mmCIF file of C-alpha atoms in Angstrom:
data_model
loop_
_atom_site.group_PDB
_atom_site.id
_atom_site.type_symbol
_atom_site.label_atom_id
_atom_site.label_comp_id
_atom_site.label_asym_id
_atom_site.label_seq_id
_atom_site.Cartn_x
_atom_site.Cartn_y
_atom_site.Cartn_z
ATOM 1 C CA MET A 22 7.473 9.191 -17.056
ATOM 2 C CA THR A 23 6.048 5.883 -16.542
ATOM 3 C CA THR A 24 2.072 6.906 -16.814
ATOM 4 C CA ILE A 25 -0.922 4.618 -14.943
ATOM 5 C CA LYS A 26 -4.114 4.510 -15.712
ATOM 6 C CA ALA A 27 -6.084 3.662 -13.559
ATOM 7 C CA SER A 28 -10.874 4.000 -12.765
ATOM 8 C CA CYS A 29 -12.129 6.284 -10.650
ATOM 9 C CA PRO A 30 -16.025 4.747 -9.901
ATOM 10 C CA ALA A 31 -16.734 8.667 -10.344
ATOM 11 C CA CYS A 32 -15.275 10.599 -12.810
ATOM 12 C CA GLY A 33 -14.114 7.144 -14.705
ATOM 13 C CA ASP A 34 -10.189 7.252 -16.132
ATOM 14 C CA VAL A 35 -7.208 8.409 -14.742
ATOM 15 C CA THR A 36 -3.342 8.635 -15.187
ATOM 16 C CA LEU A 37 -1.603 8.862 -12.495
ATOM 17 C CA THR A 38 2.207 8.131 -12.054
ATOM 18 C CA PRO A 39 3.981 5.394 -9.859
ATOM 19 C CA ASP A 40 4.727 8.214 -7.130
ATOM 20 C CA ASP A 41 0.833 8.203 -7.390
ATOM 21 C CA VAL A 42 -0.083 5.142 -6.252
ATOM 22 C CA ARG A 43 0.353 2.790 -2.743
ATOM 23 C CA LEU A 44 0.098 -0.433 -4.043
ATOM 24 C CA VAL A 45 0.199 -2.808 -0.661
ATOM 25 C CA VAL A 46 1.025 -6.861 -0.824
ATOM 26 C CA CYS A 47 -0.302 -8.547 2.099
ATOM 27 C CA THR A 48 0.611 -12.067 2.948
ATOM 28 C CA VAL A 49 -3.048 -13.693 2.657
ATOM 29 C CA PRO A 50 -3.625 -11.801 -0.899
ATOM 30 C CA ALA A 51 -6.198 -12.065 -1.363
ATOM 31 C CA TRP A 52 -5.927 -8.878 1.376
ATOM 32 C CA SER A 53 -3.465 -6.904 -1.404
ATOM 33 C CA TYR A 54 -5.106 -3.591 -1.872
ATOM 34 C CA TYR A 55 -3.701 -0.298 -4.867
ATOM 35 C CA ALA A 56 -4.650 2.348 -3.924
ATOM 36 C CA PHE A 57 -4.576 6.457 -4.932
ATOM 37 C CA GLU A 58 -6.462 9.588 -4.752
ATOM 38 C CA CYS A 59 -8.205 10.450 -8.035
ATOM 39 C CA THR A 60 -6.175 13.538 -10.030
ATOM 40 C CA GLU A 61 -10.316 15.150 -10.640
ATOM 41 C CA CYS A 62 -12.503 14.158 -7.343
ATOM 42 C CA VAL A 63 -9.389 14.180 -4.936
ATOM 43 C CA THR A 64 -10.788 10.820 -3.132
ATOM 44 C CA GLU A 65 -9.151 8.144 -2.118
ATOM 45 C CA ILE A 66 -9.955 5.221 -4.364
ATOM 46 C CA ARG A 67 -8.911 1.271 -3.544
ATOM 47 C CA LYS A 68 -9.527 -1.695 -5.444
ATOM 48 C CA ALA A 69 -7.914 -4.946 -5.305
ATOM 49 C CA ALA A 70 -4.127 -5.916 -6.751
ATOM 50 C CA THR A 71 -4.338 -10.062 -7.549
ATOM 51 C CA GLU A 72 -1.366 -11.244 -7.994
ATOM 52 C CA ASP A 73 -1.268 -9.763 -11.970
ATOM 53 C CA VAL A 74 -2.312 -6.657 -10.517
ATOM 54 C CA VAL A 75 0.640 -7.090 -8.511
ATOM 55 C CA ARG A 76 3.088 -7.925 -10.881
ATOM 56 C CA LEU A 77 1.961 -4.947 -13.624
ATOM 57 C CA LEU A 78 2.699 -2.124 -11.036
ATOM 58 C CA ARG A 79 5.821 -4.004 -9.975
ATOM 59 C CA SER A 80 6.792 -3.724 -13.876
ATOM 60 C CA GLY A 81 5.976 -0.145 -13.845
ATOM 61 C CA GLY A 82 8.214 1.209 -10.907
ATOM 62 C CA ILE A 83 5.879 0.995 -8.378
ATOM 63 C CA VAL A 84 8.184 0.233 -5.175
ATOM 64 C CA PRO A 85 4.775 -2.461 -2.562
ATOM 65 C CA GLN A 86 4.479 -1.823 0.645
ATOM 66 C CA THR A 87 4.322 -5.053 2.789
ATOM 67 C CA TRP A 88 2.133 -6.500 4.806
ATOM 68 C CA ASP A 89 2.580 -9.401 7.563
ATOM 69 C CA VAL A 90 -0.481 -9.998 8.900
ATOM 70 C CA PRO A 91 -0.710 -11.137 12.714
ATOM 71 C CA ALA A 92 -1.204 -15.285 12.611
ATOM 72 C CA GLU A 93 -3.893 -13.489 15.591
ATOM 73 C CA ALA A 94 -5.926 -12.328 13.162
ATOM 74 C CA LEU A 95 -6.633 -15.372 11.452
ATOM 75 C CA GLU A 96 -7.570 -17.088 13.775
ATOM 76 C CA GLU A 97 -10.446 -19.086 13.883
ATOM 77 C CA ARG A 98 -13.605 -17.506 15.707
ATOM 78 C CA ARG A 99 -15.585 -19.784 17.398
ATOM 79 C CA GLY A 100 -18.408 -18.853 20.550
ATOM 80 C CA SER A 101 -20.645 -15.393 21.219
ATOM 81 C CA SER A 102 -19.302 -12.782 20.373
ATOM 82 C CA ILE A 103 -18.135 -9.425 23.328
ATOM 83 C CA ALA A 104 -21.751 -7.057 23.750
ATOM 84 C CA TRP A 105 -21.992 -3.770 24.929
ATOM 85 C CA ASP A 106 -23.955 -5.535 28.184
ATOM 86 C CA ASP A 107 -20.927 -8.085 28.494
ATOM 87 C CA VAL A 108 -17.968 -4.787 28.007
ATOM 88 C CA LEU A 109 -20.403 -2.834 31.487
ATOM 89 C CA ASP A 110 -20.549 -6.101 33.086
ATOM 90 C CA PHE A 111 -17.099 -6.130 33.164
ATOM 91 C CA THR A 112 -16.324 -2.470 33.373
ATOM 92 C CA LEU A 113 -18.901 -2.692 36.468
ATOM 93 C CA ALA A 114 -16.867 -6.029 38.121
ATOM 94 C CA LEU A 115 -14.006 -3.703 37.771
ATOM 95 C CA ALA A 116 -14.715 -1.274 40.048
ATOM 96 C CA ALA A 117 -16.339 -3.878 42.523
ATOM 97 C CA ASP A 118 -14.062 -4.251 45.594
ATOM 98 C CA ASP A 119 -15.192 -7.358 46.827
ATOM 99 C CA VAL A 120 -15.022 -9.712 43.231
ATOM 100 C CA ASP A 121 -13.071 -12.396 42.026
ATOM 101 C CA LEU A 122 -13.107 -11.637 38.568
ATOM 102 C CA VAL A 123 -11.342 -15.245 37.889
ATOM 103 C CA ALA A 124 -14.335 -17.416 39.338
ATOM 104 C CA GLU A 125 -16.761 -14.156 37.554
ATOM 105 C CA ALA A 126 -14.425 -15.788 34.085
ATOM 106 C CA VAL A 127 -14.539 -19.113 34.983
ATOM 107 C CA ARG A 128 -18.852 -18.941 35.974
ATOM 108 C CA SER A 129 -19.050 -16.873 32.861
ATOM 109 C CA VAL A 130 -17.691 -19.597 30.470
ATOM 110 C CA VAL A 131 -19.140 -22.047 32.103
ATOM 111 C CA GLY A 132 -22.072 -20.892 31.576
ATOM 112 C CA GLN A 133 -23.237 -21.173 35.389
ATOM 113 C CA GLY A 134 -23.471 -16.719 35.333
#
């Protein structure tokens, strides 16, 4: 059986089998990783998986899982982030019967609110 050498930050080198390692290959290569549970301290260890690491682990018998990142996650973000006050204001607006939410949203985007 194939053995895989990996390292735990707390325990040092550990020996694993292909069943002990989870390889996740992402459509964004920089987000690919492999993970394993340390045989000594039982902590899950997660490390980046470069293309070379992916090739090496696959050659050791590890079947990768694929992770397709939705396009929305890769979109450029502009504008300020939503704060807790914004969420609370929105919740209060939903509770009011006489508020035109579309008009409130337009006023908020235009900056008149």
